[in-house]
Short mmCIF file of C-alpha atoms in Angstrom, two decimals:
data_model
loop_
_atom_site.label_atom_id
_atom_site.label_comp_id
_atom_site.label_asym_id
_atom_site.label_seq_id
_atom_site.Cartn_x
_atom_site.Cartn_y
_atom_site.Cartn_z
CA MET T 513 -28.64 100.50 214.90
CA ARG T 514 -30.51 102.67 217.35
CA ILE T 515 -34.09 102.98 216.15
CA ALA T 516 -36.57 105.59 217.38
CA PHE T 517 -39.94 103.81 217.38
CA TYR T 518 -43.31 105.56 217.37
CA ALA T 519 -46.92 104.38 217.04
CA PRO T 520 -49.30 107.34 216.63
CA LEU T 521 -52.46 105.28 217.14
CA LYS T 522 -51.46 103.30 220.23
CA ALA T 523 -48.08 103.09 221.92
CA PRO T 524 -46.73 99.61 222.67
CA ASN T 525 -47.10 100.33 226.40
CA HIS T 526 -50.74 101.47 226.12
CA ALA T 527 -52.99 100.04 228.83
CA THR T 528 -55.71 98.69 226.50
CA PRO T 529 -55.02 95.39 224.70
CA SER T 530 -55.55 95.29 220.95
CA GLY T 531 -54.10 93.86 217.79
CA ASP T 532 -52.51 97.22 217.11
CA ARG T 533 -50.68 97.24 220.44
CA ARG T 534 -49.63 93.64 219.89
CA MET T 535 -48.07 94.40 216.51
CA ALA T 536 -46.25 97.45 217.89
CA ARG T 537 -44.70 95.22 220.54
CA LEU T 538 -43.84 92.57 217.98
CA LEU T 539 -42.05 95.06 215.76
CA THR T 540 -39.98 96.10 218.76
CA ALA T 541 -39.23 92.46 219.58
CA ALA T 542 -38.24 91.65 215.99
CA LEU T 543 -35.87 94.62 215.83
CA GLU T 544 -34.29 93.67 219.13
CA ALA T 545 -33.99 90.02 218.07
CA ALA T 546 -32.11 91.25 215.00
CA GLY T 547 -29.63 93.08 217.24
CA HIS T 548 -30.99 96.63 217.10
CA THR T 549 -31.68 98.96 220.01
CA VAL T 550 -35.24 100.29 220.08
CA LEU T 551 -35.95 103.65 221.70
CA LEU T 552 -39.61 104.48 222.31
CA ALA T 553 -39.71 108.00 220.89
CA SER T 554 -43.01 109.13 222.37
CA GLU T 555 -46.37 108.01 223.76
CA PHE T 556 -48.10 110.94 222.03
CA ARG T 557 -51.41 109.78 220.52
CA SER T 558 -52.65 111.54 217.38
CA PHE T 559 -55.93 109.61 217.15
CA ASP T 560 -59.15 111.50 216.36
CA ALA T 561 -62.15 109.17 216.35
CA HIS T 562 -64.84 111.65 215.38
CA GLY T 563 -63.49 113.77 212.55
CA GLU T 564 -63.52 117.07 214.43
CA ILE T 565 -61.50 119.59 212.42
CA ALA T 566 -60.71 121.82 215.40
CA ARG T 567 -59.57 118.83 217.42
CA GLN T 568 -57.27 117.67 214.62
CA ALA T 569 -55.71 121.12 214.42
CA GLU T 570 -55.12 120.98 218.17
CA ILE T 571 -53.54 117.53 217.88
CA LYS T 572 -51.30 118.77 215.07
CA ALA T 573 -50.08 121.69 217.21
CA GLN T 574 -49.40 119.34 220.12
CA GLY T 575 -47.51 117.03 217.78
CA GLU T 576 -45.37 119.85 216.44
CA ALA T 577 -44.45 120.84 220.00
CA GLU T 578 -43.61 117.21 220.85
CA ALA T 579 -41.45 116.93 217.70
CA ALA T 580 -39.53 120.07 218.64
CA ALA T 581 -38.88 118.66 222.12
CA LEU T 582 -37.63 115.40 220.62
CA VAL T 583 -35.26 117.22 218.29
CA ALA T 584 -33.76 119.10 221.24
CA ARG T 585 -33.49 115.92 223.29
CA TYR T 586 -31.83 113.91 220.53
CA ARG T 587 -29.37 116.69 219.70
CA ALA T 588 -28.22 116.64 223.31
CA ALA T 589 -28.15 112.84 223.60
CA PRO T 590 -24.74 111.10 223.58
CA GLU T 591 -26.20 108.26 221.48
CA PRO T 592 -29.11 109.62 219.45
CA PRO T 593 -31.20 107.42 217.16
CA GLU T 594 -29.81 106.53 213.77
CA ALA T 595 -33.19 105.91 212.12
CA TRP T 596 -36.89 106.39 212.85
CA LEU T 597 -39.67 103.83 212.39
CA SER T 598 -43.34 104.79 212.69
CA TYR T 599 -45.96 102.08 212.90
CA HIS T 600 -49.51 102.31 211.51
CA LEU T 601 -50.31 105.57 209.80
CA TYR T 602 -53.83 106.29 208.62
CA TYR T 603 -56.13 109.29 208.34
CA LYS T 604 -57.41 109.08 211.92
CA ALA T 605 -53.90 108.75 213.37
CA PRO T 606 -51.29 110.54 211.23
CA ASP T 607 -47.66 110.97 212.19
CA TRP T 608 -46.92 114.53 213.28
CA LEU T 609 -43.57 113.57 214.86
CA GLY T 610 -41.41 111.36 212.66
CA PRO T 611 -41.26 113.42 209.47
CA ALA T 612 -40.40 116.63 211.36
CA VAL T 613 -37.74 115.00 213.54
CA CYS T 614 -36.16 113.22 210.58
CA ARG T 615 -36.04 116.35 208.44
CA GLN T 616 -34.27 118.34 211.16
CA LEU T 617 -31.85 115.61 212.21
CA GLY T 618 -31.20 114.03 208.81
CA LEU T 619 -32.50 110.62 209.90
CA PRO T 620 -33.94 108.04 207.51
CA TYR T 621 -37.69 107.82 207.99
CA LEU T 622 -39.32 104.37 207.79
CA VAL T 623 -42.98 103.43 208.04
CA ALA T 624 -44.50 100.05 208.85
CA GLU T 625 -48.15 99.65 207.88
CA ALA T 626 -49.83 102.63 206.32
CA SER T 627 -53.08 103.04 204.46
CA HIS T 628 -54.31 105.84 202.24
CA ALA T 629 -57.93 106.18 201.15
CA PRO T 630 -58.55 108.85 198.47
CA LYS T 631 -62.21 109.07 199.55
CA ARG T 632 -61.06 110.82 202.75
CA ALA T 633 -59.79 113.85 200.82
CA ASN T 634 -61.71 117.04 201.69
CA GLY T 635 -63.73 115.20 204.33
CA PRO T 636 -63.76 115.63 208.11
CA TRP T 637 -60.36 113.91 208.42
CA ASP T 638 -58.75 115.77 205.51
CA LEU T 639 -55.95 117.13 207.69
CA GLY T 640 -54.90 113.65 208.77
CA HIS T 641 -55.39 112.32 205.25
CA ARG T 642 -52.99 114.89 203.82
CA ALA T 643 -50.50 114.35 206.65
CA VAL T 644 -50.30 110.63 205.85
CA ALA T 645 -49.70 111.38 202.18
CA ALA T 646 -46.91 113.82 203.07
CA ALA T 647 -45.29 111.35 205.47
CA LEU T 648 -45.32 108.60 202.86
CA GLY T 649 -43.78 110.99 200.34
CA GLN T 650 -40.88 111.54 202.75
CA ALA T 651 -40.36 107.89 203.69
CA ALA T 652 -37.20 106.13 202.59
CA VAL T 653 -38.82 102.72 203.13
CA VAL T 654 -42.42 101.66 203.67
CA LEU T 655 -43.18 98.18 204.99
CA SER T 656 -46.68 96.96 204.18
CA LEU T 657 -48.27 94.14 206.15
CA THR T 658 -50.74 93.36 203.36
CA THR T 659 -50.57 93.57 199.59
CA LEU T 660 -53.80 95.59 199.70
CA ASP T 661 -51.95 98.37 201.51
CA MET T 662 -49.03 98.13 199.09
CA ALA T 663 -51.29 98.99 196.19
CA CYS T 664 -52.75 102.05 197.92
CA VAL T 665 -49.49 103.57 199.16
CA ALA T 666 -47.20 102.89 196.18
CA PRO T 667 -48.31 105.95 194.15
CA LEU T 668 -47.44 108.28 197.05
CA LEU T 669 -43.81 107.24 197.47
CA ALA T 670 -40.79 109.12 196.20
CA PRO T 671 -39.10 107.50 193.16
CA GLU T 672 -36.09 106.41 195.24
CA ALA T 673 -38.18 104.98 198.11
CA ARG T 674 -38.50 101.25 198.70
CA LEU T 675 -41.77 99.41 199.29
CA LEU T 676 -41.33 96.06 201.05
CA HIS T 677 -43.80 93.38 202.10
CA LEU T 678 -43.61 92.50 205.81
CA PRO T 679 -46.31 89.86 206.36
CA PRO T 680 -47.91 89.79 209.84
CA PHE T 681 -45.72 87.83 212.22
CA LEU T 682 -45.41 86.78 215.86
CA ASP T 683 -43.16 85.22 218.46
CA ALA T 684 -43.99 81.55 217.90
CA ARG T 685 -42.13 80.22 220.96
CA PRO T 686 -44.89 80.63 223.58
CA PHE T 687 -47.33 78.88 221.27
CA ALA T 688 -44.95 75.97 220.64
CA GLU T 689 -44.49 75.59 224.39
CA ALA T 690 -48.25 75.67 224.87
CA ARG T 691 -48.71 72.93 222.28
CA ALA T 692 -46.26 70.75 224.19
CA GLY T 693 -48.31 71.27 227.36
CA ARG T 694 -51.72 70.86 225.73
CA THR T 695 -52.86 67.87 227.78
CA ALA T 696 -52.20 69.50 231.15
CA SER T 697 -53.68 72.84 230.09
CA ARG T 698 -56.79 71.21 228.68
CA THR T 699 -57.36 69.27 231.90
CA ARG T 700 -57.00 72.46 233.95
CA LEU T 701 -59.28 74.53 231.71
CA ALA T 702 -61.92 71.81 231.58
CA ALA T 703 -62.15 71.91 235.37
CA GLU T 704 -62.05 75.71 235.57
CA LEU T 705 -64.64 76.41 232.87
CA GLU T 706 -66.75 73.25 233.25
CA LEU T 707 -65.98 72.05 229.74
CA GLU T 708 -66.21 68.47 228.51
CA PRO T 709 -62.62 67.17 228.64
CA ASP T 710 -63.18 64.94 225.61
CA GLY T 711 -65.41 67.36 223.67
CA ARG T 712 -64.58 69.52 220.67
CA TRP T 713 -63.65 73.02 221.79
CA LEU T 714 -64.25 75.80 219.30
CA LEU T 715 -62.48 79.03 220.20
CA THR T 716 -62.97 82.74 219.58
CA VAL T 717 -60.69 85.40 221.08
CA ALA T 718 -61.70 89.02 220.52
CA MET T 719 -62.46 92.28 222.25
CA MET T 720 -66.15 93.01 222.79
CA ARG T 721 -66.68 96.50 221.47
CA PRO T 722 -69.16 98.21 219.13
CA GLY T 723 -68.45 98.25 215.43
CA ASP T 724 -66.72 95.49 213.49
CA LYS T 725 -66.04 93.29 216.53
CA LEU T 726 -69.70 93.28 217.53
CA GLU T 727 -70.68 92.57 213.93
CA SER T 728 -68.37 89.55 213.84
CA TYR T 729 -69.94 88.24 217.02
CA ARG T 730 -73.39 88.75 215.46
CA ARG T 731 -72.39 86.72 212.42
CA LEU T 732 -70.91 83.98 214.59
CA ALA T 733 -74.10 83.75 216.62
CA GLN T 734 -75.99 83.15 213.38
CA VAL T 735 -73.69 80.25 212.51
CA LEU T 736 -74.03 78.18 215.67
CA PRO T 737 -77.69 77.15 215.29
CA LEU T 738 -76.74 75.75 211.86
CA LEU T 739 -74.19 73.33 213.34
CA PRO T 740 -75.72 69.86 213.70
CA GLY T 741 -74.86 67.66 216.65
CA ASN T 742 -73.98 68.44 220.23
CA ASP T 743 -70.32 67.40 220.17
CA TRP T 744 -68.93 70.92 220.43
CA THR T 745 -68.65 73.90 222.76
CA LEU T 746 -67.72 77.44 221.77
CA LEU T 747 -65.29 79.06 224.19
CA VAL T 748 -65.37 82.87 223.92
CA VAL T 749 -62.40 84.74 225.36
CA GLY T 750 -62.69 88.50 225.62
CA ASP T 751 -64.44 91.40 227.30
CA GLY T 752 -65.33 95.01 226.68
CA PRO T 753 -68.12 97.58 226.64
CA ALA T 754 -70.33 95.47 224.35
CA ARG T 755 -70.17 92.31 226.44
CA ALA T 756 -73.87 92.38 227.38
CA GLU T 757 -74.81 92.71 223.71
CA VAL T 758 -72.47 89.89 222.73
CA GLU T 759 -73.89 87.56 225.34
CA SER T 760 -77.45 88.37 224.28
CA LEU T 761 -76.60 87.49 220.66
CA PHE T 762 -75.89 83.90 221.72
CA GLY T 763 -79.03 83.60 223.83
CA ALA T 764 -80.77 81.34 221.31
CA VAL T 765 -77.95 78.78 221.35
CA ALA T 766 -78.59 75.67 223.43
CA PRO T 767 -77.53 76.03 227.09
CA GLY T 768 -73.97 74.93 227.72
CA ARG T 769 -72.91 75.24 224.10
CA VAL T 770 -71.28 78.69 224.61
CA VAL T 771 -68.94 79.44 227.51
CA PHE T 772 -67.74 83.00 228.19
CA ALA T 773 -64.28 82.97 229.76
CA GLY T 774 -63.85 86.75 230.05
CA ALA T 775 -60.64 88.65 229.41
CA ARG T 776 -57.35 86.82 229.94
CA GLU T 777 -53.80 88.02 230.32
CA PRO T 778 -51.70 87.83 227.12
CA ALA T 779 -49.42 85.25 228.76
CA ASP T 780 -52.43 82.95 229.29
CA LEU T 781 -53.63 83.01 225.69
CA PRO T 782 -51.22 80.47 224.13
CA ALA T 783 -52.53 77.75 226.46
CA LEU T 784 -56.12 78.63 225.61
CA PHE T 785 -55.37 78.41 221.90
CA ALA T 786 -53.42 75.16 222.20
CA SER T 787 -56.09 73.50 224.37
CA SER T 788 -58.80 74.08 221.76
CA ASP T 789 -59.59 72.25 218.53
CA LEU T 790 -60.72 74.85 216.00
CA TYR T 791 -60.60 78.65 215.76
CA LEU T 792 -63.57 80.64 214.45
CA TRP T 793 -63.85 84.29 213.47
CA PRO T 794 -66.08 85.90 210.79
CA ALA T 795 -63.60 88.82 210.58
CA ALA T 796 -66.01 91.65 209.70
CA GLY T 797 -63.89 94.64 208.69
CA GLU T 798 -60.69 92.89 209.83
CA ALA T 799 -57.44 94.30 208.46
CA TYR T 800 -55.83 90.86 208.76
CA GLY T 801 -56.44 89.43 212.24
CA MET T 802 -53.50 88.64 214.52
CA ALA T 803 -55.56 86.10 216.49
CA LEU T 804 -55.86 83.99 213.32
CA LEU T 805 -52.08 83.80 213.15
CA GLU T 806 -51.84 83.00 216.86
CA ALA T 807 -54.37 80.20 216.52
CA GLN T 808 -52.35 78.56 213.77
CA ALA T 809 -49.13 78.98 215.76
CA ALA T 810 -50.81 77.00 218.54
CA GLY T 811 -51.80 74.23 216.12
CA LEU T 812 -55.41 75.16 215.38
CA PRO T 813 -57.10 75.02 212.00
CA VAL T 814 -59.06 78.20 211.25
CA VAL T 815 -62.46 79.00 209.80
CA ALA T 816 -62.81 82.69 208.97
CA GLY T 817 -64.49 85.16 206.68
CA ASN T 818 -62.71 85.89 203.42
CA VAL T 819 -62.25 89.58 204.22
CA ARG T 820 -59.57 92.13 203.28
CA GLY T 821 -56.15 90.93 204.49
CA VAL T 822 -57.34 87.72 206.17
CA PRO T 823 -56.09 85.53 203.27
CA GLU T 824 -52.60 86.86 204.00
CA VAL T 825 -52.44 85.42 207.54
CA VAL T 826 -53.76 81.93 206.77
CA TRP T 827 -52.95 79.28 204.17
CA GLU T 828 -56.31 78.72 202.50
CA GLY T 829 -57.09 75.08 201.85
CA GLU T 830 -54.09 73.94 203.87
CA THR T 831 -54.44 75.37 207.39
CA ALA T 832 -57.74 77.22 207.06
CA LEU T 833 -61.02 77.47 205.25
CA LEU T 834 -62.20 80.92 204.25
CA VAL T 835 -65.86 81.47 203.48
CA PRO T 836 -67.72 84.28 201.71
CA GLU T 837 -68.38 87.24 203.95
CA ASN T 838 -71.56 87.00 206.02
CA ASP T 839 -72.53 83.55 204.67
CA ALA T 840 -73.67 81.67 207.78
CA GLU T 841 -74.44 78.42 205.98
CA ALA T 842 -71.03 78.26 204.30
CA PHE T 843 -69.36 79.07 207.60
CA ALA T 844 -71.26 76.30 209.39
CA ALA T 845 -70.35 73.81 206.65
CA ALA T 846 -66.65 74.69 207.00
CA VAL T 847 -66.80 74.21 210.77
CA ARG T 848 -68.52 70.87 210.37
CA TYR T 849 -65.88 69.81 207.84
CA PHE T 850 -63.16 70.17 210.46
CA LEU T 851 -65.24 68.62 213.23
CA ASP T 852 -65.89 65.56 211.08
CA ASP T 853 -62.29 65.29 209.82
CA PRO T 854 -60.28 62.77 211.86
CA ASN T 855 -57.07 64.40 210.62
CA ARG T 856 -57.90 67.84 211.98
CA ARG T 857 -54.95 67.78 214.41
CA HIS T 858 -52.64 67.03 211.47
CA VAL T 859 -53.89 70.22 209.84
CA GLY T 860 -52.96 72.03 213.03
CA ASP T 861 -49.47 70.57 212.92
CA ILE T 862 -49.00 71.98 209.43
CA ALA T 863 -50.26 75.37 210.60
CA ALA T 864 -47.86 75.51 213.54
CA HIS T 865 -44.93 74.52 211.34
CA ARG T 866 -45.69 77.13 208.68
CA VAL T 867 -46.11 79.94 211.20
CA THR T 868 -42.84 79.07 212.93
CA ARG T 869 -40.96 78.83 209.64
CA GLU T 870 -42.49 81.74 207.74
CA ARG T 871 -43.97 84.17 210.27
CA GLY T 872 -41.61 84.12 213.26
CA LEU T 873 -39.54 86.94 214.74
CA GLU T 874 -36.40 85.82 212.91
CA ARG T 875 -38.02 86.09 209.48
CA ALA T 876 -39.47 89.50 210.35
CA GLY T 877 -36.08 90.63 211.68
CA ASP T 878 -34.46 89.74 208.36
CA ILE T 879 -36.98 91.88 206.46
CA LEU T 880 -36.53 94.78 208.88
CA ASP T 881 -32.75 94.51 208.44
CA ARG T 882 -33.22 94.81 204.68
CA ALA T 883 -35.44 97.84 205.22
CA LEU T 884 -32.86 99.58 207.40
CA ALA T 885 -30.09 98.80 204.93
CA ALA T 886 -32.17 100.24 202.10
CA ALA T 887 -32.90 103.39 204.14
CA ARG T 888 -29.28 104.23 204.98
CA PRO T 889 -28.47 106.02 201.69
CA ALA T 890 -31.36 108.40 202.40
CA ALA T 891 -29.53 109.59 205.52
CA ALA T 892 -26.48 110.70 203.60
#
């Protein structure tokens, strides 16, 4: 099928890296791997960060104009889309395009990842809040990445609509290749970053920006002084507007125990994951955390905060330990458990196997195929 794909928060070709952009690209890759043709419908961004009513009305008008242009374009196209899939709808970034285009062209409308918070009704984002509810009411199929989202969107769906669980997934192949080349990558990184080749490398990969990311870094900085011994180094990969604040948070940690590697290209990340020994992330406010899945794909055990959808991207007690939110002592104890466990690499082997088997592109493509099949009657 030819699928019109749209991400109102951040298009898959957006310049700024993020988990949202990564998942948009992965959805495209999974659809293509399943034999579908993906057409990027628009790069129009409906995001309003500040809850400005006038600005939201302006965005809505721009969206309506963009939808009208798309309808005209698709009507003239020799091979127009046969279905529409919008990724990540929420009150700050509603979908002003998909529902309108699908109504006028008789296309089935699908949504992947949507959230709906009743507390936003009548607030500064009320326009976006109501738009998400209306879009979900029109959807033939909604794919939820977490069971938390399933519970919040289910009451808004039409009786004939389908609600399917699409767990977070990734392309596991680059991580498997990185695992195979771990020795060479570790030797190279040790020389580049002045790391102990035989030491224990703890890893964190995250943007450095105000809000939840900065809060996670704050919590992590509180954990490190509680780790006994000097047989570890924390490697921090990431950059952003809060970098100076992040670096200052770790100022009390012993010199040489924290190494900042800066931002890295996406293609370089699998080797960084595979070269390390343990992945850490407190996950403040995290929807689920794609980096946690990537770490496991590369063969790393995970220690993370037990927050929101995080339990849905790890296998607690098997590939990861989850600790109560903002409990530095429990987090430190979980880290020490893995550092002291001689079988820690075996845990990583289990993690890599489970991700490949259960969270790869092929499995996601199968679920997306089911979603498209379920949506076809709605187009009749």
